[in-house]
Short mmCIF file of C-alpha atoms in Angstrom, two decimals:
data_model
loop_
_atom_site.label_atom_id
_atom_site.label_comp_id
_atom_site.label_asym_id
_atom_site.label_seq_id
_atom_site.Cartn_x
_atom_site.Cartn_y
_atom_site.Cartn_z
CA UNK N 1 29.07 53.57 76.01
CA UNK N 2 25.66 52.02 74.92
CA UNK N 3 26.30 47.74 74.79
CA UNK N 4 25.38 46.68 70.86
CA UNK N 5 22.41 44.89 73.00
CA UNK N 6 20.85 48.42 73.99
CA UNK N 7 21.89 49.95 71.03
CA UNK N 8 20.02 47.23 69.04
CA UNK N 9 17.09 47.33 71.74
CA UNK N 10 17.16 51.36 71.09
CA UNK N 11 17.17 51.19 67.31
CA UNK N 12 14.10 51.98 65.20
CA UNK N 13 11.59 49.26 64.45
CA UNK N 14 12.74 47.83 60.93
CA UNK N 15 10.05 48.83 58.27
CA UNK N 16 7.73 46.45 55.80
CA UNK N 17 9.22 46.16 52.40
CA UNK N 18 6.86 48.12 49.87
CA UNK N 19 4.78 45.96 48.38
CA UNK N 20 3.77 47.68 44.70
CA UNK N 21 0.09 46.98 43.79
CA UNK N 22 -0.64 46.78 40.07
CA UNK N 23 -4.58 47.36 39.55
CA UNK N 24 -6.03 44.68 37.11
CA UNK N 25 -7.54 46.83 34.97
CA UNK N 26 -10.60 44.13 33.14
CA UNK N 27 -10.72 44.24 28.90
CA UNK N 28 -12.91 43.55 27.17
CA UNK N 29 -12.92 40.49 24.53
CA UNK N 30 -14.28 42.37 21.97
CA UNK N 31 -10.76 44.06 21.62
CA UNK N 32 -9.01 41.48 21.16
CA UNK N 33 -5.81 42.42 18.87
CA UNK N 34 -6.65 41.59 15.39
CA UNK N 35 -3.28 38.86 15.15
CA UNK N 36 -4.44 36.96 18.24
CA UNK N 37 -8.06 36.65 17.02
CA UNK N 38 -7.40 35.45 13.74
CA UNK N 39 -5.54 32.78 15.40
CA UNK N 40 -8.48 31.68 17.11
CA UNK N 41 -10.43 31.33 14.22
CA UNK N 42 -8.16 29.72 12.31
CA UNK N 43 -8.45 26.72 14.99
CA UNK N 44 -11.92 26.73 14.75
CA UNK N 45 -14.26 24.00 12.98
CA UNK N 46 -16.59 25.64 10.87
CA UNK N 47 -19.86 25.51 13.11
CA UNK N 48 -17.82 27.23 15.77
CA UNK N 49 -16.25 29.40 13.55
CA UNK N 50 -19.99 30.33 12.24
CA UNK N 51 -20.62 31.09 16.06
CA UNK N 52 -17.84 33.40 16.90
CA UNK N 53 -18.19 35.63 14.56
CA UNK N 54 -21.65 36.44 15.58
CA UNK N 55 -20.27 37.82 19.44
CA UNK N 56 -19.77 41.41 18.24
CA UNK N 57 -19.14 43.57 15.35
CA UNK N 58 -15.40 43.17 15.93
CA UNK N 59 -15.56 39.17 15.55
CA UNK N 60 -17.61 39.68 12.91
CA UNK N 61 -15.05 41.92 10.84
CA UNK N 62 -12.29 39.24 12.48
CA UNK N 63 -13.66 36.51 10.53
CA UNK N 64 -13.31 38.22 6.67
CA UNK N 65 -9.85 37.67 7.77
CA UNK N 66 -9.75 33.78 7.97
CA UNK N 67 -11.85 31.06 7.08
CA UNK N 68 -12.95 27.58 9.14
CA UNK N 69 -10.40 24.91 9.56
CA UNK N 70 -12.63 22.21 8.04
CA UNK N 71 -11.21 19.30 7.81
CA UNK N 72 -14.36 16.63 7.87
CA UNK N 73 -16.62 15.82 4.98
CA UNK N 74 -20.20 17.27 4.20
CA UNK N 75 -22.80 15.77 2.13
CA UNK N 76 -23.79 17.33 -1.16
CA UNK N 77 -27.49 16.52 -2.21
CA UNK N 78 -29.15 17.35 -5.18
CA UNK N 79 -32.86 17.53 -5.84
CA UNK N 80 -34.60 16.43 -8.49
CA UNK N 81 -35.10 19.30 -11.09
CA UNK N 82 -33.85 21.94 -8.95
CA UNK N 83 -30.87 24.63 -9.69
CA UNK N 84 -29.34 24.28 -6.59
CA UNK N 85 -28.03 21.82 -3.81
CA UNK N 86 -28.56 21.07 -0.53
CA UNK N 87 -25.32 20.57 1.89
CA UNK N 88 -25.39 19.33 5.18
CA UNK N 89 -22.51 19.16 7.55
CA UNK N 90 -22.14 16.14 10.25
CA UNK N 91 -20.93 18.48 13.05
CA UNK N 92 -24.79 20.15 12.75
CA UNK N 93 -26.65 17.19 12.19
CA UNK N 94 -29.98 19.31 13.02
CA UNK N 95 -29.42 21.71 10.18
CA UNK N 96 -29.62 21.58 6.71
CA UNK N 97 -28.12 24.65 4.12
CA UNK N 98 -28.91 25.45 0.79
CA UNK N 99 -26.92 26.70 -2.16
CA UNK N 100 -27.54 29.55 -4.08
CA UNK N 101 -28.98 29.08 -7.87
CA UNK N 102 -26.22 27.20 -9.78
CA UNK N 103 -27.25 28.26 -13.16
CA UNK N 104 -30.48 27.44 -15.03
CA UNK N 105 -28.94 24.15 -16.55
CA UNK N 106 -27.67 22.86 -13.62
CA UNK N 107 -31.02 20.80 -12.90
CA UNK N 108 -30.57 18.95 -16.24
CA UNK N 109 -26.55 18.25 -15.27
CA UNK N 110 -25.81 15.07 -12.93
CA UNK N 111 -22.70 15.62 -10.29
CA UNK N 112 -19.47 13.07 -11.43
CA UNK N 113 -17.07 13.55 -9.17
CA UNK N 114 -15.80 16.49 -6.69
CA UNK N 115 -12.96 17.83 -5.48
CA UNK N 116 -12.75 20.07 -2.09
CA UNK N 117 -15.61 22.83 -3.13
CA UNK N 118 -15.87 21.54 -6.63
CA UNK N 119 -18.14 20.01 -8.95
CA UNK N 120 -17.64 18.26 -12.03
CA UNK N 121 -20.79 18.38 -13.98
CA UNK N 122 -22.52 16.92 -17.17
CA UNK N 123 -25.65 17.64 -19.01
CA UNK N 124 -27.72 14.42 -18.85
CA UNK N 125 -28.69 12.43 -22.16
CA UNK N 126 -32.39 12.36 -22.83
CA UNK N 127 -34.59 9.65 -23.00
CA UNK N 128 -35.61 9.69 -26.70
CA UNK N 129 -31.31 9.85 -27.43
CA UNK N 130 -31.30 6.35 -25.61
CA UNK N 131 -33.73 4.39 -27.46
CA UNK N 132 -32.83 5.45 -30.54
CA UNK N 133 -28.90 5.42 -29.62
CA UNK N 134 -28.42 9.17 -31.03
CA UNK N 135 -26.02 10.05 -28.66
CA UNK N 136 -25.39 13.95 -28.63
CA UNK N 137 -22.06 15.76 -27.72
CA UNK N 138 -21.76 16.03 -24.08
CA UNK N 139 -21.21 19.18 -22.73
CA UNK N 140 -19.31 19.24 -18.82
CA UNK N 141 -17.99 22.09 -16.90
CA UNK N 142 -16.86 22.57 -13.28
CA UNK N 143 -18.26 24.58 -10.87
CA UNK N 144 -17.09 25.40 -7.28
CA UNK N 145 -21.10 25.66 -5.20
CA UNK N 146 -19.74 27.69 -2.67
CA UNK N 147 -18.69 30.24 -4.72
CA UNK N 148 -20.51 29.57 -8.03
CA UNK N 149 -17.04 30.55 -10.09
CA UNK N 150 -17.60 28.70 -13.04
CA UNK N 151 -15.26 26.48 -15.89
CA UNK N 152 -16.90 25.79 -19.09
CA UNK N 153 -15.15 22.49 -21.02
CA UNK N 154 -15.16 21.67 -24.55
CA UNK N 155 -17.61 19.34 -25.63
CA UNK N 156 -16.92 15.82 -27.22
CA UNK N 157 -18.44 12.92 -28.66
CA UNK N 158 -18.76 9.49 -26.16
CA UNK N 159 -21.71 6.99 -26.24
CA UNK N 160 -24.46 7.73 -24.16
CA UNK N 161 -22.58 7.50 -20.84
CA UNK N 162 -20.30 10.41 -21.26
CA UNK N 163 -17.33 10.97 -19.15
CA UNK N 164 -17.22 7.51 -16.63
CA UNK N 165 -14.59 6.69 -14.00
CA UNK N 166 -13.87 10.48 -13.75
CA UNK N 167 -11.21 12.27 -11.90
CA UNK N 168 -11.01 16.13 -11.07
CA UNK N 169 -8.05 17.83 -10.10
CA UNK N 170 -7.24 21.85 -9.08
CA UNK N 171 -4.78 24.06 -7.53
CA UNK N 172 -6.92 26.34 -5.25
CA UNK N 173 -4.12 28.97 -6.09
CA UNK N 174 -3.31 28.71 -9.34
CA UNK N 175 -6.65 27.79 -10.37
CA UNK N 176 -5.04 24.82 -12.96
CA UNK N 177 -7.14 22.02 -13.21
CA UNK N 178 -7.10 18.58 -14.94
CA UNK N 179 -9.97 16.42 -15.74
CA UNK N 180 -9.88 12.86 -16.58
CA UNK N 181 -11.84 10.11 -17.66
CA UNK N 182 -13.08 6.92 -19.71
CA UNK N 183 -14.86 7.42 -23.20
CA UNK N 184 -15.30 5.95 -26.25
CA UNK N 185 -14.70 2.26 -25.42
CA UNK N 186 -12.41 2.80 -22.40
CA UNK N 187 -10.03 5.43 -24.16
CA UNK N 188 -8.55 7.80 -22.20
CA UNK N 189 -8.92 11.46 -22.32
CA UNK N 190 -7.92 14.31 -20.62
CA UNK N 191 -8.28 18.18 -20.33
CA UNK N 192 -6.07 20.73 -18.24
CA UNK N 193 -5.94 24.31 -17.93
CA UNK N 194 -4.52 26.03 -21.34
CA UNK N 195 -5.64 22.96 -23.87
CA UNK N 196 -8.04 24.12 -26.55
CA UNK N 197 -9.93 20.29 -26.88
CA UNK N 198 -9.48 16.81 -24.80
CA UNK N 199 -6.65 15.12 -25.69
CA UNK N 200 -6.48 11.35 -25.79
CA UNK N 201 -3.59 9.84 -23.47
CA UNK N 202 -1.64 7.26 -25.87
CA UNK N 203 1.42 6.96 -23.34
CA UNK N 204 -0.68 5.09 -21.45
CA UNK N 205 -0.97 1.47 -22.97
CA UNK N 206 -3.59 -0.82 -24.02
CA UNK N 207 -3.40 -2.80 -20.78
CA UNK N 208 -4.03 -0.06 -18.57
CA UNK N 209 -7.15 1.50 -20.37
CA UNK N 210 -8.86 -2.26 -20.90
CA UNK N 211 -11.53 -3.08 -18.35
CA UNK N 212 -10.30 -0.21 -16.24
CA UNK N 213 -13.02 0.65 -13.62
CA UNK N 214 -11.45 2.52 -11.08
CA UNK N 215 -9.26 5.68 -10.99
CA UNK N 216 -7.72 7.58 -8.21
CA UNK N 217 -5.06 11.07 -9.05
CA UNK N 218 -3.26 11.93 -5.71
CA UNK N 219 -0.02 13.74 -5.86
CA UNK N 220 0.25 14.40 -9.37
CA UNK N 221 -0.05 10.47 -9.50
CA UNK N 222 -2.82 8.73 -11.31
CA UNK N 223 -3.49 5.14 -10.06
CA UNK N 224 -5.51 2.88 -12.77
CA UNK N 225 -7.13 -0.08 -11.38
CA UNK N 226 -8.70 -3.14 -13.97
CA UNK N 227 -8.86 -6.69 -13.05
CA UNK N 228 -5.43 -7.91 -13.92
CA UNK N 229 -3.19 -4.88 -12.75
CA UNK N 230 -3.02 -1.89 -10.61
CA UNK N 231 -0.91 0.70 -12.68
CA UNK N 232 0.72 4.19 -11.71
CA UNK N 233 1.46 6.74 -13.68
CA UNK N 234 3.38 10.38 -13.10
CA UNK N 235 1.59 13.02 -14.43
CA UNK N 236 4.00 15.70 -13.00
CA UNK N 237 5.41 16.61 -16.24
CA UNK N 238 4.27 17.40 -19.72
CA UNK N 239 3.55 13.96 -20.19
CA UNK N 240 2.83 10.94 -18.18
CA UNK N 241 5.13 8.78 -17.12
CA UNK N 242 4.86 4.96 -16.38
CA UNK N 243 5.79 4.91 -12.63
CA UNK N 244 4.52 1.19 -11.52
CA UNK N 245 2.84 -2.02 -11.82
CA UNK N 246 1.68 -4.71 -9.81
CA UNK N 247 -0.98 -7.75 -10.30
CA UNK N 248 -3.82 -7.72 -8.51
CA UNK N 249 -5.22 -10.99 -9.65
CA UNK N 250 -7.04 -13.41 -7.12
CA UNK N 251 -8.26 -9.44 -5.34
CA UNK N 252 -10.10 -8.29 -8.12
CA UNK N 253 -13.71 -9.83 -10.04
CA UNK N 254 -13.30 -10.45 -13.58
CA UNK N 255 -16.68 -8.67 -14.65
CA UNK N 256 -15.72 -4.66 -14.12
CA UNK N 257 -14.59 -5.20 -10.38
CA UNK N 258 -18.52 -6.90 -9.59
CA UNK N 259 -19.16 -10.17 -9.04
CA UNK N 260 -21.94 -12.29 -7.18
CA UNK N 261 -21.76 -14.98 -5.18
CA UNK N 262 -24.62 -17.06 -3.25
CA UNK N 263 -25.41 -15.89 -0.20
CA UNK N 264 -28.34 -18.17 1.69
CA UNK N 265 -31.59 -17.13 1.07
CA UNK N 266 -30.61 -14.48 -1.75
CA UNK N 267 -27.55 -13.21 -3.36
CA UNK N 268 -25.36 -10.83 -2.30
CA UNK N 269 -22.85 -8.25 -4.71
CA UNK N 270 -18.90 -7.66 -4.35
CA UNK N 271 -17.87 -4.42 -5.68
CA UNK N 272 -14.37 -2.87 -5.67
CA UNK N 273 -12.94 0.62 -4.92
CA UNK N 274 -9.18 1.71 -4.94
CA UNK N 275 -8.48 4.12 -2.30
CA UNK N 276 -5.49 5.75 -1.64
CA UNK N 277 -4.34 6.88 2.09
CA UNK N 278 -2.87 10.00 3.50
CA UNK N 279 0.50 8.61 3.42
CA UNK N 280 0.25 7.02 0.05
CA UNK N 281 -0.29 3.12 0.86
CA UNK N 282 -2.95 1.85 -1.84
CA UNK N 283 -5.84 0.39 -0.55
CA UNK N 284 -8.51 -2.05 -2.28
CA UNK N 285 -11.40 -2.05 -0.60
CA UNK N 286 -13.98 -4.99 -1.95
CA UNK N 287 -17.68 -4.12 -0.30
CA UNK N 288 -20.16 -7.10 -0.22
CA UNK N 289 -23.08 -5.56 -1.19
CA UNK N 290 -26.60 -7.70 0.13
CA UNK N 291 -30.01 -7.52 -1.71
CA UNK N 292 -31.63 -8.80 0.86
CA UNK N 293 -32.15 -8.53 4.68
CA UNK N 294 -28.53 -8.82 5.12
CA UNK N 295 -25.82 -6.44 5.76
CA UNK N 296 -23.04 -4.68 3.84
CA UNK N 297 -19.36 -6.67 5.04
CA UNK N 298 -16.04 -4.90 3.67
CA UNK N 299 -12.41 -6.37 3.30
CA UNK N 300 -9.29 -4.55 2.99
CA UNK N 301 -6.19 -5.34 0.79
CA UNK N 302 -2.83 -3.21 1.40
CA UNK N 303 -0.32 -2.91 -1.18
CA UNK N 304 2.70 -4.37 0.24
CA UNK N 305 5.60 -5.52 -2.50
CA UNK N 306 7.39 -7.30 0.57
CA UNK N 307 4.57 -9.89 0.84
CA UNK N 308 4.61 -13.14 -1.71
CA UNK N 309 1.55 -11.86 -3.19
CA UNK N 310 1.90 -8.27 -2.89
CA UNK N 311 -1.02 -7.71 -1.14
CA UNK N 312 -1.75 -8.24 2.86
CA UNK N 313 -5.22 -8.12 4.49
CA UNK N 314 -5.78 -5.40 7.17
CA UNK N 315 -8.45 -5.11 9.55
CA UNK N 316 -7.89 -1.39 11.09
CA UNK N 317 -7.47 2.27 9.60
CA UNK N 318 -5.99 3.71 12.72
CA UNK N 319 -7.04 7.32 12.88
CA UNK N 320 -8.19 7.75 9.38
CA UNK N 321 -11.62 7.12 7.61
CA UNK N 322 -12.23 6.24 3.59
CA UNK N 323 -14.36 8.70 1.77
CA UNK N 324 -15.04 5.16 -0.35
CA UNK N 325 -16.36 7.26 -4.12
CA UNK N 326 -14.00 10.16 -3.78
CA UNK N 327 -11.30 6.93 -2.97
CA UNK N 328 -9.03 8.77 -0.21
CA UNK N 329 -8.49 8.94 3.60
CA UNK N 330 -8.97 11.74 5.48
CA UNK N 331 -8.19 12.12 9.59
CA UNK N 332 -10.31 11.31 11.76
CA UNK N 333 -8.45 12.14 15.51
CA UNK N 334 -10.05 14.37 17.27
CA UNK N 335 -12.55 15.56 14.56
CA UNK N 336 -15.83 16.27 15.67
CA UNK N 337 -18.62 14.83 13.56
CA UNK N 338 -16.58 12.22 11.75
CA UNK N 339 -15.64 8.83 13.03
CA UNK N 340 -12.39 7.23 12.91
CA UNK N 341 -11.83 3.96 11.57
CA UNK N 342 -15.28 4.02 9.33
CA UNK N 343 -15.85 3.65 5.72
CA UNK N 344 -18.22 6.19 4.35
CA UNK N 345 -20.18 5.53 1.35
CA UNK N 346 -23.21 5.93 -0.60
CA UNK N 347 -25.57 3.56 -1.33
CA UNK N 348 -26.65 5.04 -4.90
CA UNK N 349 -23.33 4.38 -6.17
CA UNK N 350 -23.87 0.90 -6.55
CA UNK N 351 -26.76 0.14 -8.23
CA UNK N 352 -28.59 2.92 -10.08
CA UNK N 353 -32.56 1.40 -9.59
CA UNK N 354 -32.57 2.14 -6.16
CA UNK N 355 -35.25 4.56 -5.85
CA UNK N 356 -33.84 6.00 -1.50
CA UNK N 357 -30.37 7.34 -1.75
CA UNK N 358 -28.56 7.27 1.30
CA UNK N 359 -25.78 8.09 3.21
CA UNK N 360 -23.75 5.14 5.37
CA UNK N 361 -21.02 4.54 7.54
CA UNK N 362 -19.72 0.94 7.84
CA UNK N 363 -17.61 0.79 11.80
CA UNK N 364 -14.49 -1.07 11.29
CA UNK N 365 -14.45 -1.55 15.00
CA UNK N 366 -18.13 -2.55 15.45
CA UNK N 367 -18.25 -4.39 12.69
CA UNK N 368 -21.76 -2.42 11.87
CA UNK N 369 -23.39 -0.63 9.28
CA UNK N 370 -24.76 3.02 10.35
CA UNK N 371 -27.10 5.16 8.07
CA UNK N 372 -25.56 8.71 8.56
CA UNK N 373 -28.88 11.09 10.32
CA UNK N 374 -30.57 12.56 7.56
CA UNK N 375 -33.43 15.41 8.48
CA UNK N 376 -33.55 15.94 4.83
CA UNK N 377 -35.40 12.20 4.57
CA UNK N 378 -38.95 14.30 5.46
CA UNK N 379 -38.56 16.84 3.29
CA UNK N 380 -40.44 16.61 0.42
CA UNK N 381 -38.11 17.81 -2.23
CA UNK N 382 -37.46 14.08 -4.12
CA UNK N 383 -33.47 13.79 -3.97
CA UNK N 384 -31.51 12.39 -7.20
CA UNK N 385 -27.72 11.84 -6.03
CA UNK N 386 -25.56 12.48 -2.90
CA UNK N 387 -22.24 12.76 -2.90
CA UNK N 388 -19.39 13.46 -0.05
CA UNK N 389 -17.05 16.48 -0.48
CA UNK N 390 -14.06 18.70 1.68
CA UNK N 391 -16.06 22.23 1.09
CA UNK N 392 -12.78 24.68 1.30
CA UNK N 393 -13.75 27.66 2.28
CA UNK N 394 -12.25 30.79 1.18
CA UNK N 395 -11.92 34.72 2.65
CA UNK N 396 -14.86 36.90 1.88
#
């Protein structure tokens, strides 16, 4: 009998395992399933988004599915006598794009206010009306300039201003809107989806209206701002509710929120804005505005009930940036072509003569004053107005 040595010496050579071999078998991106696509364009900004769906037909027919994360502002630019706009977007600071014709009496409208894609407009009072102080109805409507879907308002009667310290308000789903603003020796007014005039506000008292000069509506909350009080009001019912109050005396100029003050060899301009964050906190912003060689310098008050004076002085923004006329925050982490911890504003909001609008970012951390690049400074096309808005961009 064989030892289990030789027997284990005699037995066959133990065979390799079979390895299987799966062939990688290359795809193409083109056919990409429809569910993970959109969900790369729905992370996209819009200039990438604008270059993905030119790869191939199937990107192309991808993109009518979804629509560009935006979430930076764009400028808004209006030429002088012309039916459309010009829009430019900071992540393409080479480019410039230009609305479609906005109706044939949108060159004799001025821009108030916007909200995301939208435009409140009013017809501007002639020259003739001024001087002899015939002031006409004024006629407003809204229109969204990516679209061109259009809301005709009611006119009314005001003094030669119009609507002033506007605020514009809509549900992108719903399409209900609310408009708001200053007329008629600071009353109130307001118009909403379903009302067949504007309706003056009398819940809101005497106090609030007088010498107010700033308005913000976040939330179904509209924050009033004059020189003696900041007031909030709940306008998430049928009617609007008094919410809070606080003083803002010793923050706040006693002429319309301007005041000037010497500033060696010329005088310089403090002008306040109310701005309201992405987590709520109320912000009053106070810009020293220069009319000479020297620059813009900002200071910022935070609402704080805890402090002896309600009000504390803060020097940072963290991640966020103030859109300073539309009076909000938006985020600024991580978001190509807008910088965190800036103020943007425009210079034509201030004073009215200035004959060059432009386009500025004031650096909390640099303490500096940037003009925003503007290739539409050689066209020739005279500008009237620029304003910031959040284009949202819908499905085709």
């Amino acid at each position: 009998m064989a030892s289990p040595a030789l027997a284990l010496a005699q037995s066959p050579p133990l065979k390799s395992p079979a390895v299987s071999v799966t062939r990688i078998i290359p795809h193409c991106w083109s056919e990409l399933p429809l569910d993970l696509m959109r969900m790369v364009f729905e992370r996209l900004g819009f200039l990438d988004f604008d270059r993905a769906k030119s790869v191939c037909s199937s990107w192309q027919y991808g993109s009518r599915q979804c629509k560009p994360n935006n979430k930076i502002p764009w400028m808004v630019l209006f030429p002088v006598d012309k039916n459309y706009c010009l829009l430019m977007n900071p992540e393409d600071k080479e480019k410039i794009y230009k609305s479609q014709h906005l109706g044939d009496n949108f060159a004799k409208s001025i821009c108030l206010t916007t909200y995301r894609s939208w435009l409140l407009m009013q017809h501007r009072y002639k020259e003739k009306e001024v001087l002899t102080r015939t002031y006409p109805k004024h006629y407003v409507y809204i229109i969204d300039l990516l679209t061109h879907e259009r809301i005709n308002l009611p006119a009314f009667k005001s003094d030669k201003y119009g609507l002033s310290n506007p605020i514009l308000w809509i549900d992108e789903k719903t399409k209900d809107y609310l408009v708001i603003g200053m007329a008629n020796s600071f009353i109130l007014i307001s118009f909403k989806k379903g009302n067949n005039s504007w309706k003056e506000i009398p819940q809101l008292p005497k106090s609030c209206t007088d010498d107010c000069f700033n308005m913000v509506y976040k939330d179904h909350m509209l924050f009033c701002l004059n020189c003696s009080f900041l007031h909030i009001f709940d306008f998430s019912g049928e009617v609007p509710l008094k919410f809070f109050r606080t003083s803002v005396r010793g923050y706040i100029p006693t002429e319309g929120g301007y005041i000037s003050r010497p500033c060696n060899p010329c005088m310089s301009f403090c002008k306040c804005n109310m701005v309201v964050t992405l987590s709520g906190d109320v912000l009053i912003v106070k810009s020293f505005v220069p009319r000479g060689p020297k620059t813009w310098t900002f200071e910022i008050y935070k609402m704080d009930p805890s402090t002896e004076n309600n009000w504390e002085e803060i020097d940072s923004l963290g991640d966020e940036s103030i859109l300073l006329e539309l009076g909000i925050t938006v985020l600024a982490k991580g978001q190509e072509g807008i910088t965190r911890n800036s103020i943007y504003f425009t210079e034509n909001k201030y004073f009215g003569g200035y004959e060059k609008n432009g386009i500025f970012i004031f650096n909390l951390d640099t303490k500096k004053v940037e003009q925003q690049p503007q290739p539409f400074v050689s066209l020739s096309i005279p500008l009237s107005h620029a304003q910031w808005f959040l284009p949202n961009f819908k499905r085709e």
